[in-house]
Amino acid sequence: MTGSIVNSKIIISQSADELSENFVHLLLNGLKGSKENFHIALSGGSTPKRVFRYIADNYKSEIEWESIKFYWGDERCVPPDDIESNYKMSNDNLFSIIGIPEKNIFRIAGENDPAIEAVNYSNILKGNIPEFNGIPRFDLIMLGLGEDGHTASIFPDSLNLFEEKNICAVAEHPATHQKRITITGKIINNAKQVIFIVTGSSKSGIVGDILNRKNDYGKYPASHVNPAQGELIWMIDSSAAGRLNHSND
Ligand code: 6PG
């Protein structure tokens, strides 16, 4: 765990646009390096909105979208038109603007029975993404970070999901008890590249604990992200970086 953080790269941006531009460069590098399809798991919540909108507004015709297959790291168990839906957020801020073909979008069906959908989505991943170590290997997984140290929908009170034997599982938000479908640590740590995108001063405490390895950071699911044969990058803005030790600069 310590190694993963020591091995991770930290990119601090001074603004949301600079962070988005830095993200696009990493995406373009990944695309250059990929032979055929590029399989990316999108993160949810609010942070990615600005990144998706920046990409849609500035890179609509610069990226070969046909070769990118879109998945999610997690989804709320709600219909796709629900304001809570990570699919809806991605569609409103990216897909609907650049016109991604439906066949390139592999949505988690939040409207389905959670236990059934966790199995369904595992099968979708297995049926579409090339394997490595016997399980699907994403080219890129985007992750967000909650103030409680959760990532995807793996919350501190269900840290066991990180070690879950299946690649997808049913999770539950600890406060709202909203059911979620989430990918698990097994597939996260099998990825070629994992990029955390974290912004805002409200995240500076948790970012400081995890990247400075303080305050029993192992209790935070995000601190277990450690792609053994992949690259881990923390993309944070200057507000979220407020509590980083200088040695991490
Ligand atoms: C979700 C996410 C979750 C999110 C963090 C940060 O479905 O909510 O996948 O892991 O990335 O909670 O959310 P914000 O970007 O809204 O702070």
mmCIF file of C-alpha atoms and ligand atoms in Angstrom:
data_model
loop_
_atom_site.group_PDB
_atom_site.id
_atom_site.type_symbol
_atom_site.label_atom_id
_atom_site.label_comp_id
_atom_site.label_asym_id
_atom_site.label_seq_id
_atom_site.Cartn_x
_atom_site.Cartn_y
_atom_site.Cartn_z
ATOM 1 C CA MET A 1 0.000 0.000 0.000
ATOM 2 C CA THR A 2 2.799 2.347 0.967
ATOM 3 C CA GLY A 3 4.613 1.331 -2.167
ATOM 4 C CA SER A 4 1.627 2.125 -4.317
ATOM 5 C CA ILE A 5 1.474 5.636 -2.954
ATOM 6 C CA VAL A 6 5.221 6.110 -3.190
ATOM 7 C CA ASN A 7 5.067 4.762 -6.748
ATOM 8 C CA SER A 8 2.161 6.976 -7.694
ATOM 9 C CA LYS A 9 2.578 10.152 -9.675
ATOM 10 C CA ILE A 10 0.971 13.325 -8.307
ATOM 11 C CA ILE A 11 -0.049 16.061 -10.755
ATOM 12 C CA ILE A 12 -1.197 19.289 -9.084
ATOM 13 C CA SER A 13 -3.173 21.723 -11.242
ATOM 14 C CA GLN A 14 -3.956 25.356 -10.471
ATOM 15 C CA SER A 15 -7.429 25.304 -12.023
ATOM 16 C CA ALA A 16 -10.173 22.943 -13.177
ATOM 17 C CA ASP A 17 -9.351 23.716 -16.824
ATOM 18 C CA GLU A 18 -5.653 22.991 -16.288
ATOM 19 C CA LEU A 19 -6.560 19.701 -14.573
ATOM 20 C CA SER A 20 -8.892 18.814 -17.462
ATOM 21 C CA GLU A 21 -6.193 19.654 -20.007
ATOM 22 C CA ASN A 22 -3.699 17.498 -18.115
ATOM 23 C CA PHE A 23 -6.229 14.657 -18.063
ATOM 24 C CA VAL A 24 -6.808 14.908 -21.813
ATOM 25 C CA HIS A 25 -3.068 14.622 -22.457
ATOM 26 C CA LEU A 26 -2.934 11.439 -20.400
ATOM 27 C CA LEU A 27 -5.956 10.113 -22.317
ATOM 28 C CA LEU A 28 -4.373 10.989 -25.681
ATOM 29 C CA ASN A 29 -1.120 9.278 -24.631
ATOM 30 C CA GLY A 30 -3.084 6.189 -23.670
ATOM 31 C CA LEU A 31 -4.930 6.191 -26.976
ATOM 32 C CA LYS A 32 -1.648 6.506 -28.884
ATOM 33 C CA GLY A 33 -0.328 3.485 -27.060
ATOM 34 C CA SER A 34 -3.373 1.296 -27.609
ATOM 35 C CA LYS A 35 -3.553 -1.050 -30.601
ATOM 36 C CA GLU A 36 -7.295 -1.287 -31.081
ATOM 37 C CA ASN A 37 -10.130 -0.471 -28.672
ATOM 38 C CA PHE A 38 -9.477 1.634 -25.584
ATOM 39 C CA HIS A 39 -11.546 0.555 -22.589
ATOM 40 C CA ILE A 40 -12.171 3.279 -20.005
ATOM 41 C CA ALA A 41 -14.175 3.176 -16.763
ATOM 42 C CA LEU A 42 -15.636 6.575 -15.909
ATOM 43 C CA SER A 43 -16.030 7.841 -12.365
ATOM 44 C CA GLY A 44 -19.226 9.376 -11.098
ATOM 45 C CA GLY A 45 -20.290 12.076 -8.688
ATOM 46 C CA SER A 46 -19.808 15.758 -9.488
ATOM 47 C CA THR A 47 -16.040 16.163 -10.001
ATOM 48 C CA PRO A 48 -15.900 14.606 -13.487
ATOM 49 C CA LYS A 49 -18.631 16.952 -14.828
ATOM 50 C CA ARG A 50 -16.174 19.771 -15.559
ATOM 51 C CA VAL A 51 -13.622 17.389 -17.061
ATOM 52 C CA PHE A 52 -16.218 15.802 -19.362
ATOM 53 C CA ARG A 53 -17.611 19.196 -20.391
ATOM 54 C CA TYR A 54 -14.073 20.533 -21.043
ATOM 55 C CA ILE A 55 -13.333 17.536 -23.267
ATOM 56 C CA ALA A 56 -16.656 17.895 -25.091
ATOM 57 C CA ASP A 57 -16.153 21.639 -25.639
ATOM 58 C CA ASN A 58 -12.479 21.468 -26.672
ATOM 59 C CA TYR A 59 -11.720 18.017 -28.058
ATOM 60 C CA LYS A 60 -14.888 16.972 -29.885
ATOM 61 C CA SER A 61 -13.084 16.500 -33.193
ATOM 62 C CA GLU A 62 -9.559 15.893 -31.865
ATOM 63 C CA ILE A 63 -10.204 12.415 -30.454
ATOM 64 C CA GLU A 64 -10.923 9.197 -32.404
ATOM 65 C CA TRP A 65 -14.050 8.403 -30.333
ATOM 66 C CA GLU A 66 -14.908 5.316 -32.385
ATOM 67 C CA SER A 67 -12.094 3.373 -30.705
ATOM 68 C CA ILE A 68 -13.070 4.242 -27.127
ATOM 69 C CA LYS A 69 -15.421 1.938 -25.193
ATOM 70 C CA PHE A 70 -17.027 3.569 -22.169
ATOM 71 C CA TYR A 71 -17.876 1.773 -18.918
ATOM 72 C CA TRP A 72 -18.414 2.925 -15.313
ATOM 73 C CA GLY A 73 -16.567 2.211 -12.102
ATOM 74 C CA ASP A 74 -19.845 2.443 -10.269
ATOM 75 C CA GLU A 75 -23.483 3.418 -10.656
ATOM 76 C CA ARG A 76 -26.276 4.317 -8.364
ATOM 77 C CA CYS A 77 -29.224 1.888 -8.492
ATOM 78 C CA VAL A 78 -31.543 4.393 -10.144
ATOM 79 C CA PRO A 79 -32.966 4.717 -13.690
ATOM 80 C CA PRO A 80 -30.682 6.237 -16.364
ATOM 81 C CA ASP A 81 -32.693 9.486 -16.472
ATOM 82 C CA ASP A 82 -32.476 10.016 -12.704
ATOM 83 C CA ILE A 83 -30.529 13.092 -11.533
ATOM 84 C CA GLU A 84 -28.464 10.735 -9.354
ATOM 85 C CA SER A 85 -27.397 8.586 -12.323
ATOM 86 C CA ASN A 86 -23.678 8.612 -13.225
ATOM 87 C CA TYR A 87 -24.710 7.594 -16.743
ATOM 88 C CA LYS A 88 -27.000 10.665 -16.983
ATOM 89 C CA MET A 89 -24.171 12.937 -15.785
ATOM 90 C CA SER A 90 -21.817 11.487 -18.427
ATOM 91 C CA ASN A 91 -24.455 11.682 -21.151
ATOM 92 C CA ASP A 92 -25.423 15.267 -20.346
ATOM 93 C CA ASN A 93 -21.811 16.504 -20.175
ATOM 94 C CA LEU A 94 -20.038 14.347 -22.763
ATOM 95 C CA PHE A 95 -21.837 11.745 -24.870
ATOM 96 C CA SER A 96 -24.774 13.912 -25.984
ATOM 97 C CA ILE A 97 -22.383 16.699 -27.048
ATOM 98 C CA ILE A 98 -19.846 14.665 -29.024
ATOM 99 C CA GLY A 99 -22.257 12.024 -30.305
ATOM 100 C CA ILE A 100 -20.653 8.819 -29.025
ATOM 101 C CA PRO A 101 -22.182 5.787 -30.800
ATOM 102 C CA GLU A 102 -24.513 3.812 -28.504
ATOM 103 C CA LYS A 103 -22.522 0.646 -29.251
ATOM 104 C CA ASN A 104 -19.492 2.215 -27.498
ATOM 105 C CA ILE A 105 -21.364 2.792 -24.249
ATOM 106 C CA PHE A 106 -21.695 -0.048 -21.732
ATOM 107 C CA ARG A 107 -24.038 1.359 -19.096
ATOM 108 C CA ILE A 108 -24.595 -0.230 -15.708
ATOM 109 C CA ALA A 109 -28.384 -0.740 -15.652
ATOM 110 C CA GLY A 110 -29.142 0.991 -12.371
ATOM 111 C CA GLU A 111 -32.830 0.262 -12.869
ATOM 112 C CA ASN A 112 -32.272 -3.506 -12.583
ATOM 113 C CA ASP A 113 -32.265 -5.654 -9.456
ATOM 114 C CA PRO A 114 -28.829 -4.873 -7.904
ATOM 115 C CA ALA A 115 -27.730 -8.471 -7.316
ATOM 116 C CA ILE A 116 -28.672 -9.440 -10.878
ATOM 117 C CA GLU A 117 -27.030 -6.348 -12.379
ATOM 118 C CA ALA A 118 -23.758 -6.955 -10.524
ATOM 119 C CA VAL A 119 -23.545 -10.326 -12.278
ATOM 120 C CA ASN A 120 -24.737 -8.893 -15.599
ATOM 121 C CA TYR A 121 -22.123 -6.163 -15.549
ATOM 122 C CA SER A 122 -19.354 -8.567 -14.601
ATOM 123 C CA ASN A 123 -20.321 -10.558 -17.695
ATOM 124 C CA ILE A 124 -20.350 -7.418 -19.868
ATOM 125 C CA LEU A 125 -16.825 -6.581 -18.698
ATOM 126 C CA LYS A 126 -15.643 -10.153 -19.262
ATOM 127 C CA GLY A 127 -17.276 -10.235 -22.697
ATOM 128 C CA ASN A 128 -15.767 -6.978 -23.988
ATOM 129 C CA ILE A 129 -12.448 -6.220 -22.307
ATOM 130 C CA PRO A 130 -9.224 -8.154 -22.980
ATOM 131 C CA GLU A 131 -8.003 -10.147 -19.977
ATOM 132 C CA PHE A 132 -4.795 -9.898 -17.957
ATOM 133 C CA ASN A 133 -4.157 -12.147 -14.949
ATOM 134 C CA GLY A 134 -7.391 -13.931 -15.937
ATOM 135 C CA ILE A 135 -9.694 -10.905 -15.488
ATOM 136 C CA PRO A 136 -10.614 -7.894 -17.655
ATOM 137 C CA ARG A 137 -7.933 -5.219 -17.784
ATOM 138 C CA PHE A 138 -9.144 -1.656 -18.281
ATOM 139 C CA ASP A 139 -6.817 0.647 -20.202
ATOM 140 C CA LEU A 140 -7.862 3.461 -17.897
ATOM 141 C CA ILE A 141 -9.975 3.673 -14.744
ATOM 142 C CA MET A 142 -11.008 7.133 -13.535
ATOM 143 C CA LEU A 143 -11.680 7.285 -9.813
ATOM 144 C CA GLY A 144 -13.074 9.967 -7.543
ATOM 145 C CA LEU A 145 -12.451 10.272 -3.823
ATOM 146 C CA GLY A 146 -15.051 10.830 -1.140
ATOM 147 C CA GLU A 147 -14.260 12.850 1.978
ATOM 148 C CA ASP A 148 -14.537 9.574 3.904
ATOM 149 C CA GLY A 149 -11.904 7.955 1.690
ATOM 150 C CA HIS A 150 -14.298 5.917 -0.441
ATOM 151 C CA THR A 151 -13.649 5.381 -4.108
ATOM 152 C CA ALA A 152 -15.969 3.990 -6.773
ATOM 153 C CA SER A 153 -18.676 2.787 -4.364
ATOM 154 C CA ILE A 154 -16.366 1.018 -1.947
ATOM 155 C CA PHE A 155 -16.990 2.733 1.384
ATOM 156 C CA PRO A 156 -14.908 2.446 4.581
ATOM 157 C CA ASP A 157 -17.599 0.329 6.277
ATOM 158 C CA SER A 158 -17.399 -2.201 3.408
ATOM 159 C CA LEU A 159 -13.653 -2.266 2.837
ATOM 160 C CA ASN A 160 -14.097 -6.041 2.321
ATOM 161 C CA LEU A 161 -15.418 -5.210 -1.175
ATOM 162 C CA PHE A 162 -11.889 -4.208 -2.095
ATOM 163 C CA GLU A 163 -10.780 -7.821 -1.645
ATOM 164 C CA GLU A 164 -14.063 -9.283 -3.007
ATOM 165 C CA LYS A 165 -13.478 -12.288 -5.278
ATOM 166 C CA ASN A 166 -15.939 -10.978 -7.922
ATOM 167 C CA ILE A 167 -15.087 -8.041 -10.184
ATOM 168 C CA CYS A 168 -18.438 -6.317 -9.536
ATOM 169 C CA ALA A 169 -20.492 -6.159 -6.346
ATOM 170 C CA VAL A 170 -23.543 -4.557 -4.774
ATOM 171 C CA ALA A 171 -22.636 -1.748 -2.366
ATOM 172 C CA GLU A 172 -24.668 0.552 -0.146
ATOM 173 C CA HIS A 173 -24.096 4.197 0.660
ATOM 174 C CA PRO A 174 -23.516 4.299 4.447
ATOM 175 C CA ALA A 175 -25.667 7.406 5.018
ATOM 176 C CA THR A 176 -28.445 7.192 2.443
ATOM 177 C CA HIS A 177 -28.437 3.376 2.167
ATOM 178 C CA GLN A 178 -28.773 3.857 -1.584
ATOM 179 C CA LYS A 179 -27.760 0.662 -3.364
ATOM 180 C CA ARG A 180 -24.890 0.923 -5.788
ATOM 181 C CA ILE A 181 -23.149 -1.363 -8.288
ATOM 182 C CA THR A 182 -19.369 -1.073 -8.049
ATOM 183 C CA ILE A 183 -16.279 -2.597 -9.565
ATOM 184 C CA THR A 184 -14.061 -4.090 -6.878
ATOM 185 C CA GLY A 185 -10.386 -3.791 -5.944
ATOM 186 C CA LYS A 186 -9.509 -6.882 -7.942
ATOM 187 C CA ILE A 187 -10.287 -5.242 -11.293
ATOM 188 C CA ILE A 188 -9.189 -1.758 -10.197
ATOM 189 C CA ASN A 189 -5.708 -3.061 -9.363
ATOM 190 C CA ASN A 190 -5.554 -4.991 -12.637
ATOM 191 C CA ALA A 191 -5.810 -1.840 -14.760
ATOM 192 C CA LYS A 192 -3.098 -0.440 -17.008
ATOM 193 C CA GLN A 193 -3.662 3.026 -15.604
ATOM 194 C CA VAL A 194 -5.710 4.373 -12.693
ATOM 195 C CA ILE A 195 -6.251 8.114 -12.403
ATOM 196 C CA PHE A 196 -7.786 9.745 -9.334
ATOM 197 C CA ILE A 197 -9.350 13.117 -10.058
ATOM 198 C CA VAL A 198 -9.866 15.109 -6.865
ATOM 199 C CA THR A 199 -10.663 18.806 -6.501
ATOM 200 C CA GLY A 200 -11.667 21.250 -3.791
ATOM 201 C CA SER A 201 -10.492 22.143 -0.301
ATOM 202 C CA SER A 202 -13.089 19.816 1.251
ATOM 203 C CA LYS A 203 -10.938 16.906 -0.005
ATOM 204 C CA SER A 204 -7.594 18.305 1.249
ATOM 205 C CA GLY A 205 -7.825 16.415 4.554
ATOM 206 C CA ILE A 206 -8.430 13.001 3.051
ATOM 207 C CA VAL A 207 -5.893 13.609 0.264
ATOM 208 C CA GLY A 208 -3.334 14.620 2.905
ATOM 209 C CA ASP A 209 -4.022 11.529 5.033
ATOM 210 C CA ILE A 210 -3.736 9.137 2.094
ATOM 211 C CA LEU A 211 -0.792 10.658 0.227
ATOM 212 C CA ASN A 212 1.112 11.590 3.377
ATOM 213 C CA ARG A 213 0.255 8.140 4.791
ATOM 214 C CA LYS A 214 -1.141 9.574 8.022
ATOM 215 C CA ASN A 215 -3.978 8.916 10.465
ATOM 216 C CA ASP A 216 -4.388 5.186 9.933
ATOM 217 C CA TYR A 217 -4.866 5.783 6.162
ATOM 218 C CA GLY A 218 -5.297 2.046 5.548
ATOM 219 C CA LYS A 219 -8.912 2.324 6.708
ATOM 220 C CA TYR A 220 -9.670 4.320 3.546
ATOM 221 C CA PRO A 221 -10.565 2.158 0.518
ATOM 222 C CA ALA A 222 -8.865 4.650 -1.832
ATOM 223 C CA SER A 223 -5.521 3.974 -0.120
ATOM 224 C CA HIS A 224 -5.671 0.346 -1.307
ATOM 225 C CA VAL A 225 -5.630 1.318 -4.986
ATOM 226 C CA ASN A 226 -2.351 -0.182 -6.123
ATOM 227 C CA PRO A 227 -2.293 -1.343 -9.772
ATOM 228 C CA ALA A 228 0.483 -3.941 -9.447
ATOM 229 C CA GLN A 229 1.395 -3.875 -13.147
ATOM 230 C CA GLY A 230 -0.090 -0.491 -13.920
ATOM 231 C CA GLU A 231 0.329 3.193 -13.302
ATOM 232 C CA LEU A 232 -1.375 5.180 -10.522
ATOM 233 C CA ILE A 233 -1.766 8.914 -11.011
ATOM 234 C CA TRP A 234 -3.319 11.385 -8.581
ATOM 235 C CA MET A 235 -4.620 14.439 -10.420
ATOM 236 C CA ILE A 236 -5.525 17.049 -7.832
ATOM 237 C CA ASP A 237 -6.109 20.758 -7.872
ATOM 238 C CA SER A 238 -4.213 23.144 -5.604
ATOM 239 C CA SER A 239 -7.150 23.338 -3.159
ATOM 240 C CA ALA A 240 -7.249 19.570 -2.649
ATOM 241 C CA ALA A 241 -3.438 19.578 -2.352
ATOM 242 C CA GLY A 242 -3.507 22.016 0.581
ATOM 243 C CA ARG A 243 -2.420 19.454 3.184
ATOM 244 C CA LEU A 244 0.234 17.630 1.161
ATOM 245 C CA ASN A 245 3.735 17.417 2.654
ATOM 246 C CA HIS A 246 6.238 19.318 0.505
ATOM 247 C CA SER A 247 8.118 16.082 -0.121
ATOM 248 C CA ASN A 248 5.162 15.108 -2.323
ATOM 249 C CA ASP A 249 5.548 18.198 -4.492
HETATM 250 C C1 6PG B 1 -20.130 8.181 -7.163
HETATM 251 C C2 6PG B 1 -18.661 8.059 -7.361
HETATM 252 C C3 6PG B 1 -17.909 8.346 -6.114
HETATM 253 C C4 6PG B 1 -17.379 9.748 -6.298
HETATM 254 C C5 6PG B 1 -16.904 10.330 -4.995
HETATM 255 C C6 6PG B 1 -16.534 11.809 -5.176
HETATM 256 O O1 6PG B 1 -20.894 7.447 -7.815
HETATM 257 O O2 6PG B 1 -20.503 9.095 -6.396
HETATM 258 O O3 6PG B 1 -18.182 7.200 -8.149
HETATM 259 O O4 6PG B 1 -16.851 7.474 -5.843
HETATM 260 O O5 6PG B 1 -16.313 9.722 -7.240
HETATM 261 O O6 6PG B 1 -17.963 10.240 -4.071
HETATM 262 O O7 6PG B 1 -17.714 12.475 -5.553
HETATM 263 P P1 6PG B 1 -17.696 14.041 -5.922
HETATM 264 O O8 6PG B 1 -16.925 14.161 -7.206
HETATM 265 O O9 6PG B 1 -19.148 14.389 -6.100
HETATM 266 O O10 6PG B 1 -17.016 14.753 -4.768
#
